[in-house]
Amino acid sequence: MGDIVGRVFIDTNGNRMFDAGVDTAVPLARILLAGGREVRTDAQGRYSFTNVAMGTHALRLDPASVPFRPCPPRTTVASAAPARFRCAA
């Protein structure tokens, strides 16, 4: 078992990393994990799914829960490193 952790934020400077004081965290964004689990981001835009079976999993950002257009659903991640996405306007 493992954990999936991440952060939802507006990447103001476009460097694909969260920079405190520059980027804007998105609180209360709804993240869905395939299989029915869901969480909301905290005040710093962070989320986590605990006790997740090892393997590849699909996550989805609920577009109705954020003030911007999220990444298209074709984005996939299969990595032990933190996932970072950049979306075109």
PDB file of C-alpha atoms in Angstrom:
ATOM      1  CA  MET A   1       0.000   0.000   0.000  1.00  0.00           C
ATOM      2  CA  GLY A   2       1.106   3.555  -0.596  1.00  0.00           C
ATOM      3  CA  ASP A   3      -0.093   7.140  -0.641  1.00  0.00           C
ATOM      4  CA  ILE A   4      -0.837   9.550  -3.473  1.00  0.00           C
ATOM      5  CA  VAL A   5      -0.132  13.180  -2.597  1.00  0.00           C
ATOM      6  CA  GLY A   6      -0.289  16.356  -4.639  1.00  0.00           C
ATOM      7  CA  ARG A   7      -1.128  20.022  -4.772  1.00  0.00           C
ATOM      8  CA  VAL A   8      -3.546  22.025  -6.889  1.00  0.00           C
ATOM      9  CA  PHE A   9      -2.308  25.521  -7.686  1.00  0.00           C
ATOM     10  CA  ILE A  10      -2.255  28.240 -10.307  1.00  0.00           C
ATOM     11  CA  ASP A  11       1.272  28.244 -11.722  1.00  0.00           C
ATOM     12  CA  THR A  12       1.709  31.998 -12.078  1.00  0.00           C
ATOM     13  CA  ASN A  13       5.336  31.922 -13.237  1.00  0.00           C
ATOM     14  CA  GLY A  14       4.958  28.792 -15.385  1.00  0.00           C
ATOM     15  CA  ASN A  15       7.874  26.853 -13.877  1.00  0.00           C
ATOM     16  CA  ARG A  16       5.722  23.772 -13.144  1.00  0.00           C
ATOM     17  CA  MET A  17       6.568  23.902  -9.425  1.00  0.00           C
ATOM     18  CA  PHE A  18       4.698  25.471  -6.516  1.00  0.00           C
ATOM     19  CA  ASP A  19       6.439  28.638  -5.341  1.00  0.00           C
ATOM     20  CA  ALA A  20       5.060  30.060  -2.086  1.00  0.00           C
ATOM     21  CA  GLY A  21       4.397  33.777  -2.417  1.00  0.00           C
ATOM     22  CA  VAL A  22       4.249  33.542  -6.216  1.00  0.00           C
ATOM     23  CA  ASP A  23       1.761  30.807  -7.112  1.00  0.00           C
ATOM     24  CA  THR A  24      -1.783  30.574  -5.792  1.00  0.00           C
ATOM     25  CA  ALA A  25      -2.934  27.457  -3.949  1.00  0.00           C
ATOM     26  CA  VAL A  26      -6.465  26.302  -4.759  1.00  0.00           C
ATOM     27  CA  PRO A  27      -8.374  25.279  -1.629  1.00  0.00           C
ATOM     28  CA  LEU A  28     -11.413  22.970  -1.732  1.00  0.00           C
ATOM     29  CA  ALA A  29     -10.638  21.573  -5.189  1.00  0.00           C
ATOM     30  CA  ARG A  30     -12.240  18.140  -5.576  1.00  0.00           C
ATOM     31  CA  ILE A  31      -9.892  15.326  -6.638  1.00  0.00           C
ATOM     32  CA  LEU A  32     -11.373  11.986  -7.717  1.00  0.00           C
ATOM     33  CA  LEU A  33      -9.505   8.683  -7.641  1.00  0.00           C
ATOM     34  CA  ALA A  34     -10.759   5.976  -9.994  1.00  0.00           C
ATOM     35  CA  GLY A  35     -12.742   3.491  -7.943  1.00  0.00           C
ATOM     36  CA  GLY A  36     -14.882   6.046  -6.129  1.00  0.00           C
ATOM     37  CA  ARG A  37     -12.662   7.786  -3.576  1.00  0.00           C
ATOM     38  CA  GLU A  38     -12.523  11.570  -3.464  1.00  0.00           C
ATOM     39  CA  VAL A  39     -10.868  14.291  -1.406  1.00  0.00           C
ATOM     40  CA  ARG A  40     -10.840  18.087  -1.220  1.00  0.00           C
ATOM     41  CA  THR A  41      -7.675  20.140  -1.122  1.00  0.00           C
ATOM     42  CA  ASP A  42      -6.741  21.947   2.087  1.00  0.00           C
ATOM     43  CA  ALA A  43      -6.055  25.698   2.436  1.00  0.00           C
ATOM     44  CA  GLN A  44      -2.609  25.192   0.855  1.00  0.00           C
ATOM     45  CA  GLY A  45      -4.045  23.267  -2.112  1.00  0.00           C
ATOM     46  CA  ARG A  46      -2.668  19.928  -0.865  1.00  0.00           C
ATOM     47  CA  TYR A  47      -4.464  16.583  -1.097  1.00  0.00           C
ATOM     48  CA  SER A  48      -3.695  12.970  -0.260  1.00  0.00           C
ATOM     49  CA  PHE A  49      -5.138   9.520  -0.746  1.00  0.00           C
ATOM     50  CA  THR A  50      -3.805   7.087   1.850  1.00  0.00           C
ATOM     51  CA  ASN A  51      -3.639   3.290   1.692  1.00  0.00           C
ATOM     52  CA  VAL A  52      -3.739   3.036  -2.093  1.00  0.00           C
ATOM     53  CA  ALA A  53      -2.767  -0.271  -3.708  1.00  0.00           C
ATOM     54  CA  MET A  54       0.515  -0.167  -5.626  1.00  0.00           C
ATOM     55  CA  GLY A  55       0.128   0.272  -9.376  1.00  0.00           C
ATOM     56  CA  THR A  56      -1.144   2.822 -11.869  1.00  0.00           C
ATOM     57  CA  HIS A  57      -4.136   4.940 -10.860  1.00  0.00           C
ATOM     58  CA  ALA A  58      -6.254   7.574 -12.577  1.00  0.00           C
ATOM     59  CA  LEU A  59      -6.944  10.896 -10.868  1.00  0.00           C
ATOM     60  CA  ARG A  60      -9.374  13.542 -12.031  1.00  0.00           C
ATOM     61  CA  LEU A  61      -9.724  17.169 -11.018  1.00  0.00           C
ATOM     62  CA  ASP A  62     -13.404  18.163 -10.872  1.00  0.00           C
ATOM     63  CA  PRO A  63     -13.576  21.187 -13.219  1.00  0.00           C
ATOM     64  CA  ALA A  64     -16.580  22.582 -11.335  1.00  0.00           C
ATOM     65  CA  SER A  65     -14.458  22.883  -8.170  1.00  0.00           C
ATOM     66  CA  VAL A  66     -11.708  25.175  -9.522  1.00  0.00           C
ATOM     67  CA  PRO A  67     -11.587  28.740 -10.895  1.00  0.00           C
ATOM     68  CA  PHE A  68      -9.684  27.726 -14.078  1.00  0.00           C
ATOM     69  CA  ARG A  69      -9.794  25.222 -16.925  1.00  0.00           C
ATOM     70  CA  PRO A  70      -8.056  22.023 -15.717  1.00  0.00           C
ATOM     71  CA  CYS A  71      -5.744  19.797 -17.737  1.00  0.00           C
ATOM     72  CA  PRO A  72      -7.385  17.631 -20.386  1.00  0.00           C
ATOM     73  CA  PRO A  73      -8.252  14.091 -19.244  1.00  0.00           C
ATOM     74  CA  ARG A  74      -5.602  12.519 -21.539  1.00  0.00           C
ATOM     75  CA  THR A  75      -2.866  13.403 -19.018  1.00  0.00           C
ATOM     76  CA  THR A  76      -1.433  10.241 -17.416  1.00  0.00           C
ATOM     77  CA  VAL A  77       1.207   9.628 -14.776  1.00  0.00           C
ATOM     78  CA  ALA A  78       3.008   6.420 -13.866  1.00  0.00           C
ATOM     79  CA  SER A  79       5.843   7.489 -11.637  1.00  0.00           C
ATOM     80  CA  ALA A  80       7.052   7.390  -8.051  1.00  0.00           C
ATOM     81  CA  ALA A  81       7.968  11.094  -8.357  1.00  0.00           C
ATOM     82  CA  PRO A  82       5.439  13.884  -7.666  1.00  0.00           C
ATOM     83  CA  ALA A  83       3.223  14.540 -10.668  1.00  0.00           C
ATOM     84  CA  ARG A  84       3.382  17.974 -12.275  1.00  0.00           C
ATOM     85  CA  PHE A  85       1.115  19.080 -15.123  1.00  0.00           C
ATOM     86  CA  ARG A  86       1.209  22.132 -17.337  1.00  0.00           C
ATOM     87  CA  CYS A  87      -1.905  22.969 -19.301  1.00  0.00           C
ATOM     88  CA  ALA A  88      -2.223  25.215 -22.295  1.00  0.00           C
ATOM     89  CA  ALA A  89      -4.677  28.092 -22.043  1.00  0.00           C
TER      90      ALA A  89
END
